[in-house]
XYZ file of C-alpha atoms in Angstrom:
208
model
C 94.948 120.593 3.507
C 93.167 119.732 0.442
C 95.708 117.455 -0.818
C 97.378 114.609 0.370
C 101.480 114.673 -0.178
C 103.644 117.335 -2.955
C 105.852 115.567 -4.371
C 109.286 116.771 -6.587
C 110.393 114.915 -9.139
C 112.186 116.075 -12.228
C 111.422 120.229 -12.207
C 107.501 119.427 -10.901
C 105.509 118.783 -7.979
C 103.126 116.043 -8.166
C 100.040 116.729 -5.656
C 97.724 113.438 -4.687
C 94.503 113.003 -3.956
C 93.303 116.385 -4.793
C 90.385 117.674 -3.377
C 87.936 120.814 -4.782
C 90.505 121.414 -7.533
C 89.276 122.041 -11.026
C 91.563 123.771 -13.343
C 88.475 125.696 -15.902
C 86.845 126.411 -12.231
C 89.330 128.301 -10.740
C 91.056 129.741 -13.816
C 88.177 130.298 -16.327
C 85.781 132.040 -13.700
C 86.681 135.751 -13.999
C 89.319 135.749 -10.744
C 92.095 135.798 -12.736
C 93.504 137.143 -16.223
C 96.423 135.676 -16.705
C 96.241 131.757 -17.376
C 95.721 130.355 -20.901
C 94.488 126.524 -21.346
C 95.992 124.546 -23.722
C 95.399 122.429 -26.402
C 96.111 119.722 -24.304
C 93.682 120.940 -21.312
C 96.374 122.047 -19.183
C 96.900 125.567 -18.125
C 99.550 128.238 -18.325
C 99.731 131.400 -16.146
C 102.012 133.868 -15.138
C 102.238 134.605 -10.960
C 104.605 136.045 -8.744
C 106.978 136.516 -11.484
C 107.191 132.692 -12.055
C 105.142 130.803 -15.306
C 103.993 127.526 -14.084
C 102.011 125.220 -16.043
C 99.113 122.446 -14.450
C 97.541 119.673 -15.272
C 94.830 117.772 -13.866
C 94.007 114.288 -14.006
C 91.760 112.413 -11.497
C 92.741 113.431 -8.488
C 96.370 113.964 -8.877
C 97.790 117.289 -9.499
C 100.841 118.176 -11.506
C 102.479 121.522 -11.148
C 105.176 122.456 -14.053
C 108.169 124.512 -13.796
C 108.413 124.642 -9.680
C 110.446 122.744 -7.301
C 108.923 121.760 -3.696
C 110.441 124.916 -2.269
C 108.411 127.320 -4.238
C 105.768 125.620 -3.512
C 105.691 125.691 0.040
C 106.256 129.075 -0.625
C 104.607 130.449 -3.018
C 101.901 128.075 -4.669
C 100.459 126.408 -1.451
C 99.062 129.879 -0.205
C 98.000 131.082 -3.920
C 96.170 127.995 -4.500
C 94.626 128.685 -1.006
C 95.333 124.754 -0.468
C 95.441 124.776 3.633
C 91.641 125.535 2.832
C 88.885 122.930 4.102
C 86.716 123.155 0.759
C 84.786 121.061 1.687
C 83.902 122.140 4.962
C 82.691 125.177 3.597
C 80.667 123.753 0.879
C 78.714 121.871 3.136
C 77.572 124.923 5.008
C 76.850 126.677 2.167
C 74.837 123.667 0.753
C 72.438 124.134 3.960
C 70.986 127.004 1.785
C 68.896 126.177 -1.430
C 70.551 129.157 -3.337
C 73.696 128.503 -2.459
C 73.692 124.115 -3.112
C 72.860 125.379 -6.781
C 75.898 127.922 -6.328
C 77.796 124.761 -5.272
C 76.830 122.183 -7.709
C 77.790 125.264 -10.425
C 80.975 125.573 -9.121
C 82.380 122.587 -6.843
C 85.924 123.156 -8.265
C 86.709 126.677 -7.642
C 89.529 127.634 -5.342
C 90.059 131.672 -4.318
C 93.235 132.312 -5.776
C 95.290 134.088 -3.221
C 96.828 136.674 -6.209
C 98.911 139.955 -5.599
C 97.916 142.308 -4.000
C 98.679 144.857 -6.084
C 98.049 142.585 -9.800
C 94.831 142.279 -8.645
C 94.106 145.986 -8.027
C 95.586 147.264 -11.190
C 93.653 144.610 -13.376
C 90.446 144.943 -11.635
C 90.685 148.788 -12.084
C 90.973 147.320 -16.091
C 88.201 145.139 -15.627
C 85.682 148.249 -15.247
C 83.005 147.761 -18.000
C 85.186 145.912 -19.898
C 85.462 142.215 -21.329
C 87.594 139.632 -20.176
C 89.644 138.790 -23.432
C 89.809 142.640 -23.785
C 90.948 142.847 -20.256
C 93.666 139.947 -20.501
C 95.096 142.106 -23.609
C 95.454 145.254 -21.387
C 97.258 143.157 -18.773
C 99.925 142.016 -21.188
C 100.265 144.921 -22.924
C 101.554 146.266 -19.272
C 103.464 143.206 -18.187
C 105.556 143.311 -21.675
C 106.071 146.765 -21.426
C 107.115 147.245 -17.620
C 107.556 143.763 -16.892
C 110.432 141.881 -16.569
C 111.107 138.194 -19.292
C 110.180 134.671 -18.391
C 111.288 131.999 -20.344
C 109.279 128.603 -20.567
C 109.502 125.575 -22.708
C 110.966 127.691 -25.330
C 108.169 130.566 -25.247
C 108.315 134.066 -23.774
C 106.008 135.443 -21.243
C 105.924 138.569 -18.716
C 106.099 139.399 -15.298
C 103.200 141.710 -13.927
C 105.252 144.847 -13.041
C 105.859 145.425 -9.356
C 104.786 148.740 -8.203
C 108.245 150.621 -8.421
C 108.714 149.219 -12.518
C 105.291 150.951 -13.170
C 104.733 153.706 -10.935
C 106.620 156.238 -13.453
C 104.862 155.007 -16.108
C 102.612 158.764 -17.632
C 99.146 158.908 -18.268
C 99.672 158.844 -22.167
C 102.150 155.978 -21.947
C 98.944 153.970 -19.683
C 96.533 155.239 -22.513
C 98.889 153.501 -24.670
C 98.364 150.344 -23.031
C 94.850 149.428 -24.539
C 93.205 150.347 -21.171
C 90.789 153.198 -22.087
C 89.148 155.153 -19.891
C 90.579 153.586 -16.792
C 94.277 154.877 -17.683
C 93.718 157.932 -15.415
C 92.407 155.801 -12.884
C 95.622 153.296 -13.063
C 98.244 156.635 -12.868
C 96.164 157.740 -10.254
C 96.685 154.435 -8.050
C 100.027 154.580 -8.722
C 100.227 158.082 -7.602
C 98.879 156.640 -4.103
C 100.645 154.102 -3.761
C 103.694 155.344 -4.056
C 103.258 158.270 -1.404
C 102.050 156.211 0.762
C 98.086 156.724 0.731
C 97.579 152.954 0.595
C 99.356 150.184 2.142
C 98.334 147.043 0.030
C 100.341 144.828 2.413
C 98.366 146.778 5.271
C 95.489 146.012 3.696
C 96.215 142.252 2.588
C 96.902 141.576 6.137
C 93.784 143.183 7.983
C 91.101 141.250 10.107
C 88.185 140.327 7.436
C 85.778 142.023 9.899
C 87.539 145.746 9.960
């Protein structure tokens, strides 16, 4: 693992001796849509129908809002933390294109998102912008979404398929996606019957 102990105290867990774990890496790089830093440097996001917020200092890790069951649950796999990082980096330092890669980004971690989040905001991402993009994806998790509550402020839930899949081509147009609406209704559509299996799909060999 690329951290030491989690430990619970007081509604957080407090991760030591962090390794390959930099919050504007991994949440600032395009992966993801839906965490906000704030003024403070720490960042807010909305996952798996849960808002956390973390914070970084040194090499310690502290993860707001979650209890050491959730985590083990939930944030260990979506932080991809059982992850040598820096195995990996070193054998991608070996090449002189990727060191530079590397050196660029030494604190990204592959978020380990929804499956089916990620398809429906990637579809948005199309020849779009990213600020543009994060607007579409709210506009769809406060419409279909369900309420979060966090230190007095109001955030969304992504919609799980079955909360969006009735959801009408001009209602997605509505959304602030564009051009990709009929693509979105049309994933839906396959989804639902069955075309796709994102869980399938999630758990397939990398090499099929």
């Amino acid at each position: 693992m690329d951290f030491k102990e989690a430990i619970e105290k007081e509604g957080k867990v407090i991760l030591t001796e962090v390794k390959n774990f930099e919050l504007p890496h991994i949440f600032d790089c395009g992966q993801c849509f839906r965490w906000n830093q704030q003024s403070n440097g720490n960042y807010i996001g909305v996952a798996f129908g849960r808002v956390i917020e973390v914070e970084k200092h040194g090499d310690t890790v502290t993860i707001y809002n979650t209890n050491l069951k959730d985590f083990n649950k939930i944030w260990v796999e979506y932080f991809d933390l059982e992850r040598d990082y820096s195995a990996i980096k070193a054998e991608f330092e070996q090449d002189e294109l990727l060191r530079k890669a590397v050196e660029f980004g030494y604190g990204i971690r592959l978020l380990q998102q929804d499956p089916f989040e990620m398809l429906i905001s990637f579809i948005i991402s199309a020849n779009n912008r990213i600020p543009m993009i994060k607007r579409a994806i709210e506009n769809i998790s406060r419409t279909y979404g369900k309420k979060l509550e966090y230190n007095g402020e109001t955030y969304y839930a992504f919609p799980t398929i079955k909360e969006f899949q009735e959801a009408t081509l001009e209602e997605v147009e509505g959304l602030g996606v564009g051009f990709r609406a009929k693509y979105i209704v049309k994933a839906l559509e396959d989804l639902a019957n069955g075309t796709y299996d994102l869980t399938a799909i999630r758990l397939s060999d990398d090499d099929t």
